[in-house]
Coordinates of C-alpha atoms and ligand atoms in Angstrom, one line a residue:
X18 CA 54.8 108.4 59.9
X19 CA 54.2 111.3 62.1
X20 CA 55.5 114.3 61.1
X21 CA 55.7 115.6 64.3
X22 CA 54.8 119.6 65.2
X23 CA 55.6 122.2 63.2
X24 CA 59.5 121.3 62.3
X25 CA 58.3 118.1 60.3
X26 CA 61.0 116.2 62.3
X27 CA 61.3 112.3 62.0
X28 CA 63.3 111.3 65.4
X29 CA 64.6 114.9 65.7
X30 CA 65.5 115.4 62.3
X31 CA 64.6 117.5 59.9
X32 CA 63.5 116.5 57.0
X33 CA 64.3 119.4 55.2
X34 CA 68.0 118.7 56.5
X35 CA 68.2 115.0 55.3
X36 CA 66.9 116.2 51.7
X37 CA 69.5 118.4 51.6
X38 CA 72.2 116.0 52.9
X39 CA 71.2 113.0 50.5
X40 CA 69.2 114.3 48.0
X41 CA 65.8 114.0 46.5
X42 CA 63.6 111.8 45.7
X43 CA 64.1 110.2 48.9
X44 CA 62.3 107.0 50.4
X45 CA 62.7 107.9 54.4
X46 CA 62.1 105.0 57.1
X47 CA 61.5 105.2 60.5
X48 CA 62.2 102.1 62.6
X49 CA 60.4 103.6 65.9
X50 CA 57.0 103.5 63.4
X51 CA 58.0 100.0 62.7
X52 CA 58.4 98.8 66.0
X53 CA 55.2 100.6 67.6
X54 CA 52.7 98.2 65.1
X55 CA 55.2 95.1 65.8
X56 CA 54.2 95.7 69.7
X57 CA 50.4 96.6 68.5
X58 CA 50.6 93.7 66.7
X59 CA 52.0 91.6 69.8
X60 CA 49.6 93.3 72.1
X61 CA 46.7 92.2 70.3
X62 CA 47.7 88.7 70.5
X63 CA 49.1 88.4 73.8
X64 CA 48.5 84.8 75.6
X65 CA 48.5 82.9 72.0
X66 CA 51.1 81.3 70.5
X67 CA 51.8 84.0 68.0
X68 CA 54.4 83.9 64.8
X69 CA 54.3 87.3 62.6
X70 CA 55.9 87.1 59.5
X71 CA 56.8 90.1 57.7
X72 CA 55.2 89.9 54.2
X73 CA 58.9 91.1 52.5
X74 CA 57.7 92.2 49.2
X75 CA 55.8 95.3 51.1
X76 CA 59.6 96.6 51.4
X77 CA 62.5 94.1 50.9
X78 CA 65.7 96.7 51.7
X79 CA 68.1 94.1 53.4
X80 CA 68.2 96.3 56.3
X81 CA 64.6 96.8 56.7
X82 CA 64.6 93.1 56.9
X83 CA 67.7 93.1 59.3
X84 CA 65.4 95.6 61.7
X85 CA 62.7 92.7 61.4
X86 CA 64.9 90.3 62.2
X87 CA 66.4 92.1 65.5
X88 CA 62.5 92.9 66.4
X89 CA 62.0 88.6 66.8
X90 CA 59.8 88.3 63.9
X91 CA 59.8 85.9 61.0
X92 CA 59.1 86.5 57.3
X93 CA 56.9 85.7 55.0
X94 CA 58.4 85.5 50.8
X95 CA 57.1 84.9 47.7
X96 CA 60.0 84.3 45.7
X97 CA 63.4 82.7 45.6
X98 CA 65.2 86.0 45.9
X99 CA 63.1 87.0 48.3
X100 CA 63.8 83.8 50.1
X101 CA 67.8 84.1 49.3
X102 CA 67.3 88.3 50.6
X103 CA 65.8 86.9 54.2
X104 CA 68.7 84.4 54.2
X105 CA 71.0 87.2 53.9
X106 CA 69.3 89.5 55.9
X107 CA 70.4 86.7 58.8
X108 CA 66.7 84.6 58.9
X109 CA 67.2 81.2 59.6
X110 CA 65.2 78.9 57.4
X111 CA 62.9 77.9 60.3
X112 CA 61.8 81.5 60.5
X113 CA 60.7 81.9 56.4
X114 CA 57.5 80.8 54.8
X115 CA 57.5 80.8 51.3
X116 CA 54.5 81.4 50.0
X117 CA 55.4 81.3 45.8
X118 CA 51.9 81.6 43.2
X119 CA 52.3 79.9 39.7
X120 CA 56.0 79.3 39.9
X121 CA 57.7 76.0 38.8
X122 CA 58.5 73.2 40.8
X123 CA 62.3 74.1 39.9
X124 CA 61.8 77.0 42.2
X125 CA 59.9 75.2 45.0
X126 CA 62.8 72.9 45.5
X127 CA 65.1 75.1 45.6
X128 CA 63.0 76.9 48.6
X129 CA 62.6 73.1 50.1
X130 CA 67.1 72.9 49.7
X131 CA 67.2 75.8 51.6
X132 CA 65.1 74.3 54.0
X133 CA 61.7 76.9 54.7
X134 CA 58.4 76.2 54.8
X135 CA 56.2 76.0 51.4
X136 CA 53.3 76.9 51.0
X137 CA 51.3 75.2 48.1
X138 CA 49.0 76.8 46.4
X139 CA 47.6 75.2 43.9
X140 CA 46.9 70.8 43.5
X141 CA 49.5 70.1 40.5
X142 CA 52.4 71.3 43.0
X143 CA 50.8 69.7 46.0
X144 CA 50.7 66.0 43.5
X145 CA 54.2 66.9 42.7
X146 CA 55.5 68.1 46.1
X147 CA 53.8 64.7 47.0
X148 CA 55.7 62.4 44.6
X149 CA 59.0 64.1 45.3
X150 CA 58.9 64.1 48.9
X151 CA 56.0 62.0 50.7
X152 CA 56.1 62.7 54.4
X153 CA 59.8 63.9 54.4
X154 CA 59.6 67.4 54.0
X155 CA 57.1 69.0 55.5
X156 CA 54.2 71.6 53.9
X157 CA 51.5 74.0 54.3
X158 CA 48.7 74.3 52.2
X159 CA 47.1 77.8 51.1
X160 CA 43.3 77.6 50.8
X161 CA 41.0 79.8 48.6
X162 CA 37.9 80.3 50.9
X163 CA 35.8 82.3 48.5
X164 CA 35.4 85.4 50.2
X165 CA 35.5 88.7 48.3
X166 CA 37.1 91.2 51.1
X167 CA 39.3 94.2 51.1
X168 CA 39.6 97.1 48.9
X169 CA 40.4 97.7 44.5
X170 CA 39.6 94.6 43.2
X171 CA 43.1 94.4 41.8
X172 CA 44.5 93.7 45.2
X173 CA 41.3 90.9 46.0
X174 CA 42.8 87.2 46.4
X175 CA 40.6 84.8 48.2
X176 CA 37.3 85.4 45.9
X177 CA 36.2 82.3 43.4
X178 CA 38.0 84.0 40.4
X179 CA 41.5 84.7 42.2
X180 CA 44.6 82.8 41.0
X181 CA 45.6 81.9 44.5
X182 CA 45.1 79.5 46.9
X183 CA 43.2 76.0 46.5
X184 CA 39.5 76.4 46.3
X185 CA 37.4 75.2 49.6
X186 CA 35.5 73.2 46.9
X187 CA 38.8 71.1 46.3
X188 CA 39.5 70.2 49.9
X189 CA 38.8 66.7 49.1
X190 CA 40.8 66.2 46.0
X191 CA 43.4 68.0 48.8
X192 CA 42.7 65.3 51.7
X193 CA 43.2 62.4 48.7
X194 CA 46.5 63.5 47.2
X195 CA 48.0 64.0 50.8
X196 CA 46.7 60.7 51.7
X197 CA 48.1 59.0 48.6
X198 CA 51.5 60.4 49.5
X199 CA 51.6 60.9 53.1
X200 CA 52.0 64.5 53.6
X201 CA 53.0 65.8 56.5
X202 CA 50.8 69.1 56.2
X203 CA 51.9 71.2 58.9
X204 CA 50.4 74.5 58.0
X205 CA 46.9 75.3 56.5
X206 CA 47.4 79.0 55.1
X207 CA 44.6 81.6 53.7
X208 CA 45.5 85.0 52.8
X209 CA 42.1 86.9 51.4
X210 CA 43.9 90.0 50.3
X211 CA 44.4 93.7 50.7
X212 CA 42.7 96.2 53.0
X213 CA 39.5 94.2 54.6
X214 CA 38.7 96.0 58.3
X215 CA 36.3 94.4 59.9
X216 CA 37.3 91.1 62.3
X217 CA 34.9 89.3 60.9
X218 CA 36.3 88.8 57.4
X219 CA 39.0 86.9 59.2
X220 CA 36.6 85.0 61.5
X221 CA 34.7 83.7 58.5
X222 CA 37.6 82.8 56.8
X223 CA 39.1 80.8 60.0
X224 CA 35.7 79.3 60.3
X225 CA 36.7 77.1 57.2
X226 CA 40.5 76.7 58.1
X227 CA 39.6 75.3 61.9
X228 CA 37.0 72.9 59.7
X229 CA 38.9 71.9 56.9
X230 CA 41.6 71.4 60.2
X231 CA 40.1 68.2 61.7
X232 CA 41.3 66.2 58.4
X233 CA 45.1 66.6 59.2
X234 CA 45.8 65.6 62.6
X235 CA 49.6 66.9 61.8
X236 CA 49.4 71.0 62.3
X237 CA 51.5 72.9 63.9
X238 CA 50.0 76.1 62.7
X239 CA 47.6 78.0 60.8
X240 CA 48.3 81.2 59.0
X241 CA 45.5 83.7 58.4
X242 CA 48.2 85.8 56.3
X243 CA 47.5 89.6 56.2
X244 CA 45.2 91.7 54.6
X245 CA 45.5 94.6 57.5
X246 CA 44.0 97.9 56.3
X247 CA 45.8 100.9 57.5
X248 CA 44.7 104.6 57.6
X249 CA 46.2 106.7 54.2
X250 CA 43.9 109.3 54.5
X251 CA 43.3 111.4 58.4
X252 CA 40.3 109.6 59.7
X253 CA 40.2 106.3 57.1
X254 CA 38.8 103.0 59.0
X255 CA 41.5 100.5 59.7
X256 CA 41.8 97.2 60.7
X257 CA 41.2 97.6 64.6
X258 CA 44.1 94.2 65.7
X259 CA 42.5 94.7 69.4
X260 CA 39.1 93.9 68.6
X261 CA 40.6 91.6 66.2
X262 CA 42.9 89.6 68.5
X263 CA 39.8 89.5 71.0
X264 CA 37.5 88.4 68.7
X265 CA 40.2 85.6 66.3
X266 CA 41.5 84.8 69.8
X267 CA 38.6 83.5 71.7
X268 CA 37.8 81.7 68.3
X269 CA 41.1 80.4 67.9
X270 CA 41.1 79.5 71.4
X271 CA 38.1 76.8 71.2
X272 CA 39.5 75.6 68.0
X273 CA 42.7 74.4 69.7
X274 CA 40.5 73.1 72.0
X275 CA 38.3 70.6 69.6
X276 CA 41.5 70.2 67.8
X277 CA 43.1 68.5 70.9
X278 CA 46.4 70.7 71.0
X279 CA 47.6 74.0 70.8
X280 CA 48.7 75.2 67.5
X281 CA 50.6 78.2 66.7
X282 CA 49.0 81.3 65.0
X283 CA 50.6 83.0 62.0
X284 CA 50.2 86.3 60.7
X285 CA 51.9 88.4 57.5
X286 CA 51.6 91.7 57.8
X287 CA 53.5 93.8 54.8
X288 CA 51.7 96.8 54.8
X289 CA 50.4 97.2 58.7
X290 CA 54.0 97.5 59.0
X291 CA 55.6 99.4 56.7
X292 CA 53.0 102.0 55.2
X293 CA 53.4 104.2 58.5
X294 CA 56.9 104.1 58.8
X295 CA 57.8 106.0 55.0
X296 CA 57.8 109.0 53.7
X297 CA 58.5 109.7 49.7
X298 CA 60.2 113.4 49.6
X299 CA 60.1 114.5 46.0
X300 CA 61.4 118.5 45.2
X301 CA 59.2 120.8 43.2
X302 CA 60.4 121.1 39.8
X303 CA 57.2 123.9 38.6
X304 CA 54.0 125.1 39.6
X305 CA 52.2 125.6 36.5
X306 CA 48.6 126.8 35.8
X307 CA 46.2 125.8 32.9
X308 CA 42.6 127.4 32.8
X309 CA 41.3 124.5 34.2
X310 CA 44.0 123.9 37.2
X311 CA 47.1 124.3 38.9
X312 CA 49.7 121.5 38.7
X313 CA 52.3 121.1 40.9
X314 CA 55.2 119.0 38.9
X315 CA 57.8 117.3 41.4
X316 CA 61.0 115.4 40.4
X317 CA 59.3 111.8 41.0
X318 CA 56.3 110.2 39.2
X319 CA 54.7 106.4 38.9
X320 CA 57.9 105.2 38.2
X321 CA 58.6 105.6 42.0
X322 CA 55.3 105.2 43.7
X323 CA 53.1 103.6 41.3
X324 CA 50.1 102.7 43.7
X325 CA 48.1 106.2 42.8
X326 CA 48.1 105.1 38.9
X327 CA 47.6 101.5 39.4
X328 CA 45.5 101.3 42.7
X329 CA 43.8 105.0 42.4
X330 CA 45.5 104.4 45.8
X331 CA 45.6 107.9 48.4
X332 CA 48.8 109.3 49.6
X333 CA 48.7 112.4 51.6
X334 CA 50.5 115.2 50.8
X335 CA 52.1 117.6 52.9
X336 CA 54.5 120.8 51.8
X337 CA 57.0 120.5 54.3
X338 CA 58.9 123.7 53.2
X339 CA 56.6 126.0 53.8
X340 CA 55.0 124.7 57.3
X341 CA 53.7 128.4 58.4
X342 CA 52.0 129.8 54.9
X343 CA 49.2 131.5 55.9
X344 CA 47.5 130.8 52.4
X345 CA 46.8 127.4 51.4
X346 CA 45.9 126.9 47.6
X347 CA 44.2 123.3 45.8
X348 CA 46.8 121.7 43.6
X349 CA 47.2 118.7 41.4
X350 CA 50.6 117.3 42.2
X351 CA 52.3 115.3 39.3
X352 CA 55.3 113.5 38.1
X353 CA 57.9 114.1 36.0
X354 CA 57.1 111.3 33.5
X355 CA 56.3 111.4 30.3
X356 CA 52.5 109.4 30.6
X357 CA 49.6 110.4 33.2
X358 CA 51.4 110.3 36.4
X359 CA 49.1 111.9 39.2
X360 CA 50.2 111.2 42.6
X361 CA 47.4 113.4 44.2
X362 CA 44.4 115.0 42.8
X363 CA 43.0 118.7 44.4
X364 CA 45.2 118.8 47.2
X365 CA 44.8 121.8 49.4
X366 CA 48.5 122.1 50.6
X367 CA 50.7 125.2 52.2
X368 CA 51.1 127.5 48.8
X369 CA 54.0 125.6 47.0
X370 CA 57.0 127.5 45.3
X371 CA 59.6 125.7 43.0
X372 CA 61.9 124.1 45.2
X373 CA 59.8 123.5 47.9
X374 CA 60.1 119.5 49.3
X375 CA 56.6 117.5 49.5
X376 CA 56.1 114.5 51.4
X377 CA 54.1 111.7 50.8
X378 CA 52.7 109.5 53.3
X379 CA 52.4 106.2 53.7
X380 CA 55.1 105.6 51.4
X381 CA 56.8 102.5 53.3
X382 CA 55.1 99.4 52.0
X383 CA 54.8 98.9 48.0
X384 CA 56.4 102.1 47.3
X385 CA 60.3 101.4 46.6
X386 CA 59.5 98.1 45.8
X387 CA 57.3 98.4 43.5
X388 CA 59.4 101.4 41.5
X389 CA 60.8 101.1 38.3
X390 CA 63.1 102.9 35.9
X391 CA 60.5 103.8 33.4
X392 CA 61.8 107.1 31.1
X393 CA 64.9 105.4 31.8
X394 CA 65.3 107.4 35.4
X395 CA 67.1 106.7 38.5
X396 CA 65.3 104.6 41.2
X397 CA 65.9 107.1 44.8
X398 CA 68.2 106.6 47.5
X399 CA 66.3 105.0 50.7
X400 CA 67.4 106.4 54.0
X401 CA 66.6 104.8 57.7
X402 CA 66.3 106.7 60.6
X403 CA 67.1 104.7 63.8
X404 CA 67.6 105.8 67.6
X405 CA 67.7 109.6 65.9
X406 CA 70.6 108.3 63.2
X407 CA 70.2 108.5 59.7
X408 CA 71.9 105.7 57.3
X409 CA 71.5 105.7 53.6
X410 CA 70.4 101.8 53.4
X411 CA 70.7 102.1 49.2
X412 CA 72.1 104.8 47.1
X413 CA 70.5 106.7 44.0
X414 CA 71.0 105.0 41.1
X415 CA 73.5 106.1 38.1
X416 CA 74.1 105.8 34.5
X417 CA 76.5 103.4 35.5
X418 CA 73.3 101.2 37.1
X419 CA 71.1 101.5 33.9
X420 CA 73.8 100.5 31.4
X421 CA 74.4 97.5 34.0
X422 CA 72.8 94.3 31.8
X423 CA 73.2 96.1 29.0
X424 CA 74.9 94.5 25.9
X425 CA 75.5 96.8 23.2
X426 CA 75.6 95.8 19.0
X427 CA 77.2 98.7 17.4
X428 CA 76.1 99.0 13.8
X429 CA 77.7 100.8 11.0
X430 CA 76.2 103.7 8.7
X431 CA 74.0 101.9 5.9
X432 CA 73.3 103.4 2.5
X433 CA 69.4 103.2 2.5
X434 CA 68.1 102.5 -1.1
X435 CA 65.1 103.4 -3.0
X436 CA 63.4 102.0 -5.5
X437 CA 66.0 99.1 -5.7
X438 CA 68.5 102.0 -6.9
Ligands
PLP505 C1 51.3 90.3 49.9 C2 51.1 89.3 50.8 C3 51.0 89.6 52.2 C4 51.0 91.0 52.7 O1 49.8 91.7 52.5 P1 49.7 93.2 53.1 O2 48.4 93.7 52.6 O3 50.8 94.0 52.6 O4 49.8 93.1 54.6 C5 50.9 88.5 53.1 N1 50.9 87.2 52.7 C6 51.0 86.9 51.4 C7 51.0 85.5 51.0 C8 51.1 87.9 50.4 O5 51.2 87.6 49.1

């Protein structure tokens, strides 16, 4: 999100005043972020037949997913609450993919009852799918094409040793099962991973779709997934979508045209997004010094942005109480909980005094929804700013939320022996 000039506005208002009115740690949204990449996005494309999909689990807040809904776009989901959010959230079936790793056939069903599109990813399922349904319900059919792209290795899918997808070596064992069973395979799907930003990681990969295509004369898409890196630090490469809609175009283009018919082209963007669009606004609790360093301790931690512990992912940081300090110190800002919780190493910020609000950048996609209540504290409220109005979209979490499930045994006092005595 910008935070525009000096005031560290977000649509006119202050950020400063919206801590204040709902609290902090705050998870704030802006929908005009949101909407500028959907047009990007569209832009980039324009003249194909193009289907985005919002990967949910990036950020799954129902009225995040309403905002998707009103911008014309589909979604992409990768589990059966995920699927039942989107229905909620207004989606009609026709407009969800589901997109499920490892889960049972149990669940796929009930994704095919409520009538999406699956996506199989693995042959067991695809046999099974097969035997259940032959060509009355139809599929799509994620391929693994071996390609090691994008950035931690954690968030690497389509290399040989990922879980997902059906290896390129399998694609006959693929051809034979929906042969035996008459698939109608609609879709061919391959989603390499996180953060790759070169064109050409998705040209290679299409390369083996549009071959592997000519064996199912049935598709009415293909779905390159997502894998868009964005920029989390000032001048980071990022996926550049014109150069990539020129260059996935023109090949997509002459594929349609070997193929014999224009096919639609799918994307699922999560974080392209959603990173932009969110800021995590966490209050300074202590600003204490070691010999070694100066730690700034804020009233947040992995618990509710756990990509900087589990991704050694960046966030920018930016003190936006004290926008016109005229000395600027390197700090180590950290959480509140009780394990290593670093959510930025030597940052040179504004000098920082207790109180003061930071925000974090970039906090939209895999920030809220990844959070937790680990040392048993309260996940934050999540506020969206829309045509310059702010709406709380969830509230803070209470005692009364962590007790929820829980099912108490009271025990009474027992005399503890010793020595048998
Ligand atoms: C996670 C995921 C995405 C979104 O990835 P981003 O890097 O957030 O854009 C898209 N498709 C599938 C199948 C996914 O699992």
């Amino acid at each position: 999100m910008q935070l525009t000039n000096q005031h560290h506005q977000v649509q006119g208002l202050r950020i400063l005043d919206l801590c204040a009115e709902f609290g902090t740690p705050l998870y704030l949204y802006d929908t005009a972020v949101i909407a500028e990449k959907i047009r990007a996005f569209q832009s980039a494309f324009h003249g194909l037949d193009l289907r985005i999909k919002y990967a949910a689990k990036s950020l799954t807040n129902l009225s995040i997913l309403k905002f998707m809904r009103s911008q014309g776009i589909g979604l992409d989901v990768v589990s059966i609450q995920e699927l039942e959010l989107g229905l909620l959230a207004g989606f009609e079936p026709g407009d969800i993919v589901f997109t499920p790793n490892c889960v049972s056939f149990e669940e796929i069903q009930r994704g095919v009852e409520r009538g999406v599109m699956v996506n199989l990813d693995n042959l067991p399922m695809l046999e099974r799918f097969g035997q259940e349904y032959n060509d009355r319900v139809p599929c799509c059919v994620r391929i693994n094409p071996h390609i090691a792209a994008g950035g931690n290795y954690k968030i690497q899918t389509g290399h040989a040793d990922s879980k997902f997808g059906i290896s390129v070596l399998q694609l006959a064992r693929v051809k034979q099962i929906v042969d035996a069973y008459h698939l109608d395979v609609a879709g061919l799907h391959v989603h390499t991973g996180s953060d790759f930003q070169s064109a050409e990681a998705f040209v290679q990969a299409a390369q083996i779709l549009f071959k592997a295509a000519h064996d199912y004369p049935n598709l009415r898409f293909i779905d390159f997934g997502s894998g868009f890196k964005v920029a989390y630090r000032e001048g980071d490469a990022v996926t550049d979508v014109a150069d990539l809609g020129i260059q996935l175009g023109e090949a997509f283009a002459q594929f349609c045209e070997s193929y014999g018919r224009s096919l639609q082209i799918c994307f699922e963007p999560g974080k392209f997004l959603v990173s932009e669009c969110g800021l995590l606004l966490v209050k300074t609790n202590v600003v204490k010094t070691t010999p070694t360093r100066t730690f700034v301790g804020v009233d947040s931690g992995l618990n509710h942005l756990l990509r900087p512990m589990l991704y050694d992912a960046f966030h920018d940081i930016v003190n936006v109480s004290n926008v016109d300090a005229t000395n600027q110190r390197v700090y180590t800002v950290v959480g509140y909980i009780c394990e290593t919780d670093t959510l930025g190493w030597d940052r040179t910020l504004n000098e920082v005094r207790p109180g003061d609000i930071l925000a974090l950048k970039n906090a939209g996609a895999y920030g809220f929804s990844m959070s937790s209540n680990y040392n048993s504290r309260f996940r934050p409220a999540e506020v969206l700013v829309h045509h310059g109005q702010a709406h709380l979209i969830r509230r803070r979490e209470t005692m009364e939320d962590l007790l929820r499930n829980q099912v108490v045994v009271n025990f009474e006092p027992e005399m503890i022996r010793v020595n048998g005595k």
